[in-house]
PDB file of C-alpha atoms in Angstrom:
ATOM      1  CA  UNK A   1      96.737 131.204 108.548  1.00  0.00           C
ATOM      2  CA  UNK A   2      97.683 131.191 105.005  1.00  0.00           C
ATOM      3  CA  UNK A   3      99.478 128.279 103.061  1.00  0.00           C
ATOM      4  CA  UNK A   4     103.135 128.847 102.691  1.00  0.00           C
ATOM      5  CA  UNK A   5     103.617 130.357 105.872  1.00  0.00           C
ATOM      6  CA  UNK A   6     106.761 129.419 107.691  1.00  0.00           C
ATOM      7  CA  UNK A   7     106.001 127.884 111.211  1.00  0.00           C
ATOM      8  CA  UNK A   8     108.388 127.589 114.058  1.00  0.00           C
ATOM      9  CA  UNK A   9     108.147 125.150 116.779  1.00  0.00           C
ATOM     10  CA  UNK A  10     107.687 127.930 119.401  1.00  0.00           C
ATOM     11  CA  UNK A  11     104.710 129.087 117.782  1.00  0.00           C
ATOM     12  CA  UNK A  12     106.743 132.198 116.447  1.00  0.00           C
ATOM     13  CA  UNK A  13     105.565 133.226 112.935  1.00  0.00           C
ATOM     14  CA  UNK A  14     107.888 134.864 110.078  1.00  0.00           C
ATOM     15  CA  UNK A  15     106.072 135.051 107.093  1.00  0.00           C
ATOM     16  CA  UNK A  16     108.333 133.814 104.377  1.00  0.00           C
ATOM     17  CA  UNK A  17     107.704 137.347 102.314  1.00  0.00           C
ATOM     18  CA  UNK A  18     109.908 139.321 104.785  1.00  0.00           C
ATOM     19  CA  UNK A  19     113.142 140.233 103.632  1.00  0.00           C
ATOM     20  CA  UNK A  20     116.419 141.740 105.163  1.00  0.00           C
ATOM     21  CA  UNK A  21     119.218 143.878 103.681  1.00  0.00           C
ATOM     22  CA  UNK A  22     121.072 141.769 100.783  1.00  0.00           C
ATOM     23  CA  UNK A  23     124.178 140.022 102.221  1.00  0.00           C
ATOM     24  CA  UNK A  24     125.882 140.837  98.942  1.00  0.00           C
ATOM     25  CA  UNK A  25     125.441 143.057  96.152  1.00  0.00           C
ATOM     26  CA  UNK A  26     123.086 140.984  93.978  1.00  0.00           C
ATOM     27  CA  UNK A  27     123.031 140.664  90.218  1.00  0.00           C
ATOM     28  CA  UNK A  28     120.115 141.504  88.169  1.00  0.00           C
ATOM     29  CA  UNK A  29     119.088 138.791  85.843  1.00  0.00           C
ATOM     30  CA  UNK A  30     117.614 140.705  83.171  1.00  0.00           C
ATOM     31  CA  UNK A  31     116.287 139.032  79.872  1.00  0.00           C
ATOM     32  CA  UNK A  32     119.546 138.293  77.812  1.00  0.00           C
ATOM     33  CA  UNK A  33     121.930 137.837  80.538  1.00  0.00           C
ATOM     34  CA  UNK A  34     123.943 134.928  80.861  1.00  0.00           C
ATOM     35  CA  UNK A  35     124.086 132.277  83.523  1.00  0.00           C
ATOM     36  CA  UNK A  36     126.622 129.290  83.042  1.00  0.00           C
ATOM     37  CA  UNK A  37     125.301 127.656  79.736  1.00  0.00           C
ATOM     38  CA  UNK A  38     122.039 129.379  79.929  1.00  0.00           C
ATOM     39  CA  UNK A  39     120.501 132.506  78.676  1.00  0.00           C
ATOM     40  CA  UNK A  40     117.738 134.177  80.728  1.00  0.00           C
ATOM     41  CA  UNK A  41     114.481 134.702  78.808  1.00  0.00           C
ATOM     42  CA  UNK A  42     111.987 136.058  81.349  1.00  0.00           C
ATOM     43  CA  UNK A  43     111.261 136.218  85.243  1.00  0.00           C
ATOM     44  CA  UNK A  44     108.604 133.863  86.301  1.00  0.00           C
ATOM     45  CA  UNK A  45     108.062 134.710  89.623  1.00  0.00           C
ATOM     46  CA  UNK A  46     109.445 134.789  93.311  1.00  0.00           C
ATOM     47  CA  UNK A  47     108.877 132.135  96.179  1.00  0.00           C
ATOM     48  CA  UNK A  48     109.967 131.849  99.661  1.00  0.00           C
ATOM     49  CA  UNK A  49     113.453 131.308  98.980  1.00  0.00           C
ATOM     50  CA  UNK A  50     114.103 131.840  95.447  1.00  0.00           C
ATOM     51  CA  UNK A  51     113.335 133.795  92.082  1.00  0.00           C
ATOM     52  CA  UNK A  52     112.587 131.681  89.069  1.00  0.00           C
ATOM     53  CA  UNK A  53     113.122 132.467  85.471  1.00  0.00           C
ATOM     54  CA  UNK A  54     112.782 130.666  82.056  1.00  0.00           C
ATOM     55  CA  UNK A  55     116.459 130.037  80.747  1.00  0.00           C
ATOM     56  CA  UNK A  56     117.505 128.605  77.301  1.00  0.00           C
ATOM     57  CA  UNK A  57     120.346 126.422  76.841  1.00  0.00           C
ATOM     58  CA  UNK A  58     122.572 128.583  74.743  1.00  0.00           C
ATOM     59  CA  UNK A  59     123.787 125.444  72.552  1.00  0.00           C
ATOM     60  CA  UNK A  60     120.901 123.115  72.656  1.00  0.00           C
ATOM     61  CA  UNK A  61     118.131 125.752  72.576  1.00  0.00           C
ATOM     62  CA  UNK A  62     116.068 123.860  75.189  1.00  0.00           C
ATOM     63  CA  UNK A  63     114.049 125.761  77.694  1.00  0.00           C
ATOM     64  CA  UNK A  64     114.145 125.213  81.477  1.00  0.00           C
ATOM     65  CA  UNK A  65     113.421 126.972  84.858  1.00  0.00           C
ATOM     66  CA  UNK A  66     116.307 128.276  86.753  1.00  0.00           C
ATOM     67  CA  UNK A  67     115.576 129.102  90.418  1.00  0.00           C
ATOM     68  CA  UNK A  68     118.400 131.307  92.539  1.00  0.00           C
ATOM     69  CA  UNK A  69     118.402 132.287  96.008  1.00  0.00           C
ATOM     70  CA  UNK A  70     116.587 135.539  96.619  1.00  0.00           C
ATOM     71  CA  UNK A  71     119.344 138.162  97.545  1.00  0.00           C
ATOM     72  CA  UNK A  72     117.255 139.346 100.523  1.00  0.00           C
ATOM     73  CA  UNK A  73     117.572 136.513 103.112  1.00  0.00           C
ATOM     74  CA  UNK A  74     115.184 136.466 106.000  1.00  0.00           C
ATOM     75  CA  UNK A  75     116.425 137.726 109.368  1.00  0.00           C
ATOM     76  CA  UNK A  76     116.983 134.487 111.348  1.00  0.00           C
ATOM     77  CA  UNK A  77     117.015 132.296 108.410  1.00  0.00           C
ATOM     78  CA  UNK A  78     120.938 132.244 107.799  1.00  0.00           C
ATOM     79  CA  UNK A  79     120.693 128.434 106.881  1.00  0.00           C
ATOM     80  CA  UNK A  80     118.534 129.570 103.503  1.00  0.00           C
ATOM     81  CA  UNK A  81     121.521 128.530 101.572  1.00  0.00           C
ATOM     82  CA  UNK A  82     121.699 125.291 102.946  1.00  0.00           C
ATOM     83  CA  UNK A  83     118.270 124.534 102.692  1.00  0.00           C
ATOM     84  CA  UNK A  84     118.441 125.586  98.813  1.00  0.00           C
ATOM     85  CA  UNK A  85     121.160 123.449  98.100  1.00  0.00           C
ATOM     86  CA  UNK A  86     119.047 120.833 100.125  1.00  0.00           C
ATOM     87  CA  UNK A  87     116.194 121.256  97.580  1.00  0.00           C
ATOM     88  CA  UNK A  88     118.396 120.542  94.537  1.00  0.00           C
ATOM     89  CA  UNK A  89     120.241 117.676  95.799  1.00  0.00           C
ATOM     90  CA  UNK A  90     117.118 115.908  97.214  1.00  0.00           C
ATOM     91  CA  UNK A  91     115.165 116.567  93.916  1.00  0.00           C
ATOM     92  CA  UNK A  92     117.909 115.367  91.938  1.00  0.00           C
ATOM     93  CA  UNK A  93     118.721 112.323  93.798  1.00  0.00           C
ATOM     94  CA  UNK A  94     114.773 111.033  93.150  1.00  0.00           C
ATOM     95  CA  UNK A  95     114.217 109.953  89.426  1.00  0.00           C
ATOM     96  CA  UNK A  96     110.707 109.842  89.022  1.00  0.00           C
ATOM     97  CA  UNK A  97     107.962 110.785  86.693  1.00  0.00           C
ATOM     98  CA  UNK A  98     105.935 112.735  89.281  1.00  0.00           C
ATOM     99  CA  UNK A  99     109.068 114.639  90.603  1.00  0.00           C
ATOM    100  CA  UNK A 100     110.267 117.822  88.862  1.00  0.00           C
ATOM    101  CA  UNK A 101     113.544 116.973  87.422  1.00  0.00           C
ATOM    102  CA  UNK A 102     116.922 118.842  88.505  1.00  0.00           C
ATOM    103  CA  UNK A 103     119.345 119.111  85.678  1.00  0.00           C
ATOM    104  CA  UNK A 104     122.151 121.668  86.810  1.00  0.00           C
ATOM    105  CA  UNK A 105     123.499 123.430  90.039  1.00  0.00           C
ATOM    106  CA  UNK A 106     126.053 126.512  90.198  1.00  0.00           C
ATOM    107  CA  UNK A 107     126.585 129.952  91.666  1.00  0.00           C
ATOM    108  CA  UNK A 108     126.090 133.711  90.376  1.00  0.00           C
ATOM    109  CA  UNK A 109     129.086 135.979  90.608  1.00  0.00           C
ATOM    110  CA  UNK A 110     127.508 137.387  93.410  1.00  0.00           C
ATOM    111  CA  UNK A 111     127.726 134.005  95.376  1.00  0.00           C
ATOM    112  CA  UNK A 112     124.273 133.075  95.277  1.00  0.00           C
ATOM    113  CA  UNK A 113     123.242 129.445  94.496  1.00  0.00           C
ATOM    114  CA  UNK A 114     120.900 128.544  91.709  1.00  0.00           C
ATOM    115  CA  UNK A 115     119.774 125.231  90.187  1.00  0.00           C
ATOM    116  CA  UNK A 116     118.246 124.405  86.681  1.00  0.00           C
ATOM    117  CA  UNK A 117     115.079 122.410  86.541  1.00  0.00           C
ATOM    118  CA  UNK A 118     112.265 121.188  84.372  1.00  0.00           C
ATOM    119  CA  UNK A 119     110.226 123.836  83.036  1.00  0.00           C
ATOM    120  CA  UNK A 120     106.413 123.348  83.808  1.00  0.00           C
ATOM    121  CA  UNK A 121     103.378 124.641  82.320  1.00  0.00           C
ATOM    122  CA  UNK A 122      99.766 124.577  84.145  1.00  0.00           C
ATOM    123  CA  UNK A 123      98.910 125.384  87.669  1.00  0.00           C
ATOM    124  CA  UNK A 124      99.817 124.574  90.929  1.00  0.00           C
ATOM    125  CA  UNK A 125      97.460 122.325  92.860  1.00  0.00           C
ATOM    126  CA  UNK A 126      96.735 125.132  95.574  1.00  0.00           C
ATOM    127  CA  UNK A 127      95.353 127.356  92.650  1.00  0.00           C
ATOM    128  CA  UNK A 128      93.093 124.148  91.518  1.00  0.00           C
ATOM    129  CA  UNK A 129      91.449 123.671  94.983  1.00  0.00           C
ATOM    130  CA  UNK A 130      91.033 127.501  95.473  1.00  0.00           C
ATOM    131  CA  UNK A 131      88.303 127.205  92.696  1.00  0.00           C
ATOM    132  CA  UNK A 132      86.493 124.678  95.072  1.00  0.00           C
ATOM    133  CA  UNK A 133      86.471 120.695  95.803  1.00  0.00           C
ATOM    134  CA  UNK A 134      87.514 118.283  93.476  1.00  0.00           C
ATOM    135  CA  UNK A 135      85.659 115.373  92.207  1.00  0.00           C
ATOM    136  CA  UNK A 136      86.501 112.508  94.209  1.00  0.00           C
ATOM    137  CA  UNK A 137      87.922 110.477  90.966  1.00  0.00           C
ATOM    138  CA  UNK A 138      90.095 113.394  90.175  1.00  0.00           C
ATOM    139  CA  UNK A 139      91.267 113.767  93.819  1.00  0.00           C
ATOM    140  CA  UNK A 140      92.109 110.105  94.010  1.00  0.00           C
ATOM    141  CA  UNK A 141      94.130 110.311  90.744  1.00  0.00           C
ATOM    142  CA  UNK A 142      96.232 113.181  92.014  1.00  0.00           C
ATOM    143  CA  UNK A 143      96.747 111.556  95.205  1.00  0.00           C
ATOM    144  CA  UNK A 144      97.979 108.471  93.886  1.00  0.00           C
ATOM    145  CA  UNK A 145     100.567 110.178  91.687  1.00  0.00           C
ATOM    146  CA  UNK A 146     101.967 112.077  94.921  1.00  0.00           C
ATOM    147  CA  UNK A 147     102.043 109.185  96.835  1.00  0.00           C
ATOM    148  CA  UNK A 148     103.913 107.266  94.339  1.00  0.00           C
ATOM    149  CA  UNK A 149     106.240 110.211  94.150  1.00  0.00           C
ATOM    150  CA  UNK A 150     106.808 110.163  97.937  1.00  0.00           C
ATOM    151  CA  UNK A 151     107.311 106.388  97.796  1.00  0.00           C
ATOM    152  CA  UNK A 152     110.253 106.800  95.401  1.00  0.00           C
ATOM    153  CA  UNK A 153     111.455 109.615  97.490  1.00  0.00           C
ATOM    154  CA  UNK A 154     111.234 107.517 100.731  1.00  0.00           C
ATOM    155  CA  UNK A 155     113.082 104.443  98.957  1.00  0.00           C
ATOM    156  CA  UNK A 156     115.878 106.794  98.323  1.00  0.00           C
ATOM    157  CA  UNK A 157     116.003 107.874 102.112  1.00  0.00           C
ATOM    158  CA  UNK A 158     114.406 111.371 101.603  1.00  0.00           C
ATOM    159  CA  UNK A 159     111.608 112.706 103.374  1.00  0.00           C
ATOM    160  CA  UNK A 160     109.824 115.725 101.791  1.00  0.00           C
ATOM    161  CA  UNK A 161     108.546 117.144 105.101  1.00  0.00           C
ATOM    162  CA  UNK A 162     106.438 119.764 103.503  1.00  0.00           C
ATOM    163  CA  UNK A 163     103.542 118.280 101.337  1.00  0.00           C
ATOM    164  CA  UNK A 164     101.268 120.903 100.355  1.00  0.00           C
ATOM    165  CA  UNK A 165      98.896 121.952  97.549  1.00  0.00           C
ATOM    166  CA  UNK A 166     101.149 124.834  96.841  1.00  0.00           C
ATOM    167  CA  UNK A 167     104.121 122.055  96.587  1.00  0.00           C
ATOM    168  CA  UNK A 168     102.410 120.310  93.940  1.00  0.00           C
ATOM    169  CA  UNK A 169     101.760 121.127  90.458  1.00  0.00           C
ATOM    170  CA  UNK A 170      99.595 120.011  87.692  1.00  0.00           C
ATOM    171  CA  UNK A 171     101.053 119.747  84.292  1.00  0.00           C
ATOM    172  CA  UNK A 172      99.159 120.597  81.100  1.00  0.00           C
ATOM    173  CA  UNK A 173      95.347 119.615  81.274  1.00  0.00           C
ATOM    174  CA  UNK A 174      95.989 118.742  85.214  1.00  0.00           C
ATOM    175  CA  UNK A 175      96.270 114.933  84.466  1.00  0.00           C
ATOM    176  CA  UNK A 176      99.946 114.747  85.454  1.00  0.00           C
ATOM    177  CA  UNK A 177     100.757 115.925  89.206  1.00  0.00           C
ATOM    178  CA  UNK A 178     104.537 116.820  90.064  1.00  0.00           C
ATOM    179  CA  UNK A 179     105.869 117.042  93.500  1.00  0.00           C
ATOM    180  CA  UNK A 180     108.200 120.296  94.102  1.00  0.00           C
ATOM    181  CA  UNK A 181     109.920 122.056  96.537  1.00  0.00           C
ATOM    182  CA  UNK A 182     112.191 119.863  98.459  1.00  0.00           C
ATOM    183  CA  UNK A 183     113.661 122.810 100.507  1.00  0.00           C
ATOM    184  CA  UNK A 184     112.568 121.334 104.036  1.00  0.00           C
ATOM    185  CA  UNK A 185     113.518 118.014 102.840  1.00  0.00           C
ATOM    186  CA  UNK A 186     115.584 115.658 105.003  1.00  0.00           C
ATOM    187  CA  UNK A 187     117.431 112.322 105.123  1.00  0.00           C
ATOM    188  CA  UNK A 188     115.719 109.702 107.493  1.00  0.00           C
ATOM    189  CA  UNK A 189     116.621 110.420 111.063  1.00  0.00           C
ATOM    190  CA  UNK A 190     117.311 114.095 110.643  1.00  0.00           C
ATOM    191  CA  UNK A 191     115.292 117.154 111.796  1.00  0.00           C
ATOM    192  CA  UNK A 192     115.115 120.193 109.645  1.00  0.00           C
ATOM    193  CA  UNK A 193     115.486 123.279 111.987  1.00  0.00           C
ATOM    194  CA  UNK A 194     116.663 126.722 111.723  1.00  0.00           C
ATOM    195  CA  UNK A 195     119.951 126.301 113.287  1.00  0.00           C
ATOM    196  CA  UNK A 196     119.997 130.048 114.565  1.00  0.00           C
ATOM    197  CA  UNK A 197     116.835 129.499 116.916  1.00  0.00           C
ATOM    198  CA  UNK A 198     116.509 125.650 116.982  1.00  0.00           C
ATOM    199  CA  UNK A 199     112.923 126.147 115.318  1.00  0.00           C
ATOM    200  CA  UNK A 200     111.211 123.554 113.414  1.00  0.00           C
ATOM    201  CA  UNK A 201     110.277 124.375 109.946  1.00  0.00           C
ATOM    202  CA  UNK A 202     106.937 123.596 108.005  1.00  0.00           C
ATOM    203  CA  UNK A 203     103.444 124.799 106.802  1.00  0.00           C
ATOM    204  CA  UNK A 204     100.828 125.292 109.610  1.00  0.00           C
ATOM    205  CA  UNK A 205      97.775 123.673 107.976  1.00  0.00           C
ATOM    206  CA  UNK A 206      99.718 120.550 106.888  1.00  0.00           C
ATOM    207  CA  UNK A 207     102.467 119.843 109.064  1.00  0.00           C
ATOM    208  CA  UNK A 208     102.374 116.464 111.279  1.00  0.00           C
ATOM    209  CA  UNK A 209     101.860 116.558 114.881  1.00  0.00           C
ATOM    210  CA  UNK A 210     105.280 115.016 115.463  1.00  0.00           C
ATOM    211  CA  UNK A 211     106.852 117.693 113.611  1.00  0.00           C
ATOM    212  CA  UNK A 212     105.029 120.304 115.795  1.00  0.00           C
ATOM    213  CA  UNK A 213     106.575 118.496 118.803  1.00  0.00           C
ATOM    214  CA  UNK A 214     109.939 118.981 117.361  1.00  0.00           C
ATOM    215  CA  UNK A 215     110.495 115.208 116.382  1.00  0.00           C
ATOM    216  CA  UNK A 216     112.338 114.276 113.274  1.00  0.00           C
ATOM    217  CA  UNK A 217     110.004 113.932 110.149  1.00  0.00           C
ATOM    218  CA  UNK A 218     109.511 110.354 109.147  1.00  0.00           C
ATOM    219  CA  UNK A 219     107.799 108.719 106.034  1.00  0.00           C
ATOM    220  CA  UNK A 220     104.647 108.702 108.063  1.00  0.00           C
ATOM    221  CA  UNK A 221     104.816 112.475 108.653  1.00  0.00           C
ATOM    222  CA  UNK A 222     104.680 112.790 104.498  1.00  0.00           C
ATOM    223  CA  UNK A 223     101.665 110.346 104.839  1.00  0.00           C
ATOM    224  CA  UNK A 224      99.888 112.762 107.363  1.00  0.00           C
ATOM    225  CA  UNK A 225     100.413 115.955 105.167  1.00  0.00           C
ATOM    226  CA  UNK A 226      99.448 113.712 101.980  1.00  0.00           C
ATOM    227  CA  UNK A 227      95.986 112.900 104.115  1.00  0.00           C
ATOM    228  CA  UNK A 228      95.470 116.544 104.765  1.00  0.00           C
ATOM    229  CA  UNK A 229      95.858 117.368 101.118  1.00  0.00           C
ATOM    230  CA  UNK A 230      93.554 114.626 100.185  1.00  0.00           C
ATOM    231  CA  UNK A 231      90.795 115.965 102.553  1.00  0.00           C
ATOM    232  CA  UNK A 232      91.461 119.424 101.259  1.00  0.00           C
ATOM    233  CA  UNK A 233      90.946 118.204  97.719  1.00  0.00           C
ATOM    234  CA  UNK A 234      87.548 116.439  98.675  1.00  0.00           C
ATOM    235  CA  UNK A 235      86.246 118.979 101.179  1.00  0.00           C
ATOM    236  CA  UNK A 236      87.737 122.248  99.679  1.00  0.00           C
ATOM    237  CA  UNK A 237      89.425 123.213 103.114  1.00  0.00           C
ATOM    238  CA  UNK A 238      91.949 121.523 105.434  1.00  0.00           C
ATOM    239  CA  UNK A 239      90.591 119.478 108.244  1.00  0.00           C
ATOM    240  CA  UNK A 240      91.808 122.205 110.800  1.00  0.00           C
ATOM    241  CA  UNK A 241      91.148 125.581 109.822  1.00  0.00           C
ATOM    242  CA  UNK A 242      92.071 128.705 112.678  1.00  0.00           C
ATOM    243  CA  UNK A 243      93.194 132.053 112.062  1.00  0.00           C
ATOM    244  CA  UNK A 244      94.904 131.592 115.413  1.00  0.00           C
ATOM    245  CA  UNK A 245      98.245 129.948 114.746  1.00  0.00           C
ATOM    246  CA  UNK A 246      98.637 128.371 118.284  1.00  0.00           C
ATOM    247  CA  UNK A 247      95.093 127.000 118.154  1.00  0.00           C
ATOM    248  CA  UNK A 248      95.737 125.358 114.609  1.00  0.00           C
ATOM    249  CA  UNK A 249      98.813 123.832 115.796  1.00  0.00           C
ATOM    250  CA  UNK A 250      96.772 122.354 118.821  1.00  0.00           C
ATOM    251  CA  UNK A 251      94.204 121.190 116.789  1.00  0.00           C
ATOM    252  CA  UNK A 252      96.899 119.151 114.586  1.00  0.00           C
ATOM    253  CA  UNK A 253      98.209 117.446 118.017  1.00  0.00           C
ATOM    254  CA  UNK A 254      94.955 117.189 120.265  1.00  0.00           C
ATOM    255  CA  UNK A 255      91.760 117.663 118.177  1.00  0.00           C
ATOM    256  CA  UNK A 256      89.681 114.781 116.993  1.00  0.00           C
ATOM    257  CA  UNK A 257      89.574 114.081 113.236  1.00  0.00           C
ATOM    258  CA  UNK A 258      86.686 115.680 111.779  1.00  0.00           C
ATOM    259  CA  UNK A 259      84.048 113.541 110.765  1.00  0.00           C
ATOM    260  CA  UNK A 260      84.864 112.646 107.222  1.00  0.00           C
ATOM    261  CA  UNK A 261      81.011 111.772 106.272  1.00  0.00           C
ATOM    262  CA  UNK A 262      79.750 115.041 107.383  1.00  0.00           C
ATOM    263  CA  UNK A 263      82.493 116.921 104.939  1.00  0.00           C
ATOM    264  CA  UNK A 264      82.114 115.032 102.115  1.00  0.00           C
ATOM    265  CA  UNK A 265      78.761 113.242 102.089  1.00  0.00           C
ATOM    266  CA  UNK A 266      78.453 109.411 101.382  1.00  0.00           C
ATOM    267  CA  UNK A 267      81.716 107.902 100.329  1.00  0.00           C
ATOM    268  CA  UNK A 268      82.917 104.122  99.980  1.00  0.00           C
ATOM    269  CA  UNK A 269      84.097 103.149 103.339  1.00  0.00           C
ATOM    270  CA  UNK A 270      87.432 102.131 102.116  1.00  0.00           C
ATOM    271  CA  UNK A 271      88.100 105.655 100.996  1.00  0.00           C
ATOM    272  CA  UNK A 272      86.973 106.961 104.593  1.00  0.00           C
ATOM    273  CA  UNK A 273      89.439 104.568 106.190  1.00  0.00           C
ATOM    274  CA  UNK A 274      92.153 105.836 104.027  1.00  0.00           C
ATOM    275  CA  UNK A 275      91.650 109.398 104.871  1.00  0.00           C
ATOM    276  CA  UNK A 276      91.375 108.642 108.560  1.00  0.00           C
ATOM    277  CA  UNK A 277      94.323 106.328 108.882  1.00  0.00           C
ATOM    278  CA  UNK A 278      96.389 109.070 107.011  1.00  0.00           C
ATOM    279  CA  UNK A 279      95.473 111.562 109.750  1.00  0.00           C
ATOM    280  CA  UNK A 280      95.830 109.869 112.943  1.00  0.00           C
ATOM    281  CA  UNK A 281      97.996 111.831 115.522  1.00  0.00           C
ATOM    282  CA  UNK A 282     100.375 108.860 116.191  1.00  0.00           C
ATOM    283  CA  UNK A 283     102.810 107.901 113.262  1.00  0.00           C
ATOM    284  CA  UNK A 284     102.343 104.276 114.501  1.00  0.00           C
ATOM    285  CA  UNK A 285      98.631 104.285 113.924  1.00  0.00           C
ATOM    286  CA  UNK A 286      99.196 105.181 110.021  1.00  0.00           C
ATOM    287  CA  UNK A 287      99.767 103.057 107.410  1.00  0.00           C
ATOM    288  CA  UNK A 288     103.440 101.337 107.472  1.00  0.00           C
ATOM    289  CA  UNK A 289     104.626 103.403 104.642  1.00  0.00           C
ATOM    290  CA  UNK A 290     103.687 104.886 101.485  1.00  0.00           C
ATOM    291  CA  UNK A 291     103.508 101.612  99.396  1.00  0.00           C
ATOM    292  CA  UNK A 292     100.813 100.531 101.894  1.00  0.00           C
ATOM    293  CA  UNK A 293      98.906 103.793 101.148  1.00  0.00           C
ATOM    294  CA  UNK A 294      99.292 102.999  97.337  1.00  0.00           C
ATOM    295  CA  UNK A 295      97.769  99.589  98.138  1.00  0.00           C
ATOM    296  CA  UNK A 296      94.924 101.164 100.080  1.00  0.00           C
ATOM    297  CA  UNK A 297      93.970 103.422  97.071  1.00  0.00           C
ATOM    298  CA  UNK A 298      94.283 100.253  94.733  1.00  0.00           C
ATOM    299  CA  UNK A 299      91.593  98.613  97.142  1.00  0.00           C
ATOM    300  CA  UNK A 300      89.338 101.915  97.078  1.00  0.00           C
ATOM    301  CA  UNK A 301      89.477 101.580  93.313  1.00  0.00           C
ATOM    302  CA  UNK A 302      88.419  97.828  93.334  1.00  0.00           C
ATOM    303  CA  UNK A 303      85.785  98.694  95.591  1.00  0.00           C
ATOM    304  CA  UNK A 304      84.328 101.161  93.290  1.00  0.00           C
ATOM    305  CA  UNK A 305      84.622  99.055  90.331  1.00  0.00           C
ATOM    306  CA  UNK A 306      82.445  96.255  92.187  1.00  0.00           C
ATOM    307  CA  UNK A 307      79.835  98.344  93.971  1.00  0.00           C
ATOM    308  CA  UNK A 308      78.979 100.715  91.256  1.00  0.00           C
ATOM    309  CA  UNK A 309      80.833 103.833  93.269  1.00  0.00           C
ATOM    310  CA  UNK A 310      82.663 104.348  89.766  1.00  0.00           C
ATOM    311  CA  UNK A 311      79.652 106.153  88.585  1.00  0.00           C
ATOM    312  CA  UNK A 312      79.300 108.421  91.717  1.00  0.00           C
ATOM    313  CA  UNK A 313      83.164 108.961  91.854  1.00  0.00           C
ATOM    314  CA  UNK A 314      83.066 110.294  88.417  1.00  0.00           C
ATOM    315  CA  UNK A 315      80.484 112.712  88.490  1.00  0.00           C
TER     316      UNK A 315
END
């Protein structure tokens, strides 16, 4: 199953790229078009729910990214506009260096919502890991930043609910990581569902067992997904890989946690404990919160300094 595929709790799969007829006649945002206070410079690309453009503020001259809801809504995803608004509001609610900034929100003349956000230059974490495993020191540095971003989100009562390499971005030379795409974000105690079909949404390779079982995502659900990402950064692949969607989901729920040592080679015990704890099937068996994950990362770094693992981690 390719990262970015939309998963539904009944194990029915609908790729994000499938489109239906537009609900309204969509406006074409060509270069030079005006959207509120912004002028369109160029089209950057298209994701699951939105198309992204480079825009420039007509007065200030600053360049930003503008994301607008795609004109072709996927059949059976009529809550797409709500999820798009949720993404903008959740990201704007959290002020953190490792979360993309959202500056403005509005609607095009055709009724589609858009929001204006920070324009980033670099590559997605998914693109980086596609080239192979990361050095442990690099992986830990990235995970620390994402964990810090998630801790800030959780402090604001926001659960990301879809932490994946595709939803993280490495800015510039890759030393700064940004958490993106709060389209499935939810407030504590809520569950993100397709209201038409009562399906739970997420990304199969990274979704937590409790989300697959239809329970509300919590901060510990984000922790599980972050553990999957850390595993993939170190091993070059997620802990569970299966072309059969049902078997992949069952692995998240029932399969033993893969032997970390067999995948990574010799690692400090505290780093192995960190990965293993994040990947526990039961949320109660994981760390009590993202701040505890950050504390565990501190311990990993302290151990590497004392025992000489620092040289190994930096190789």
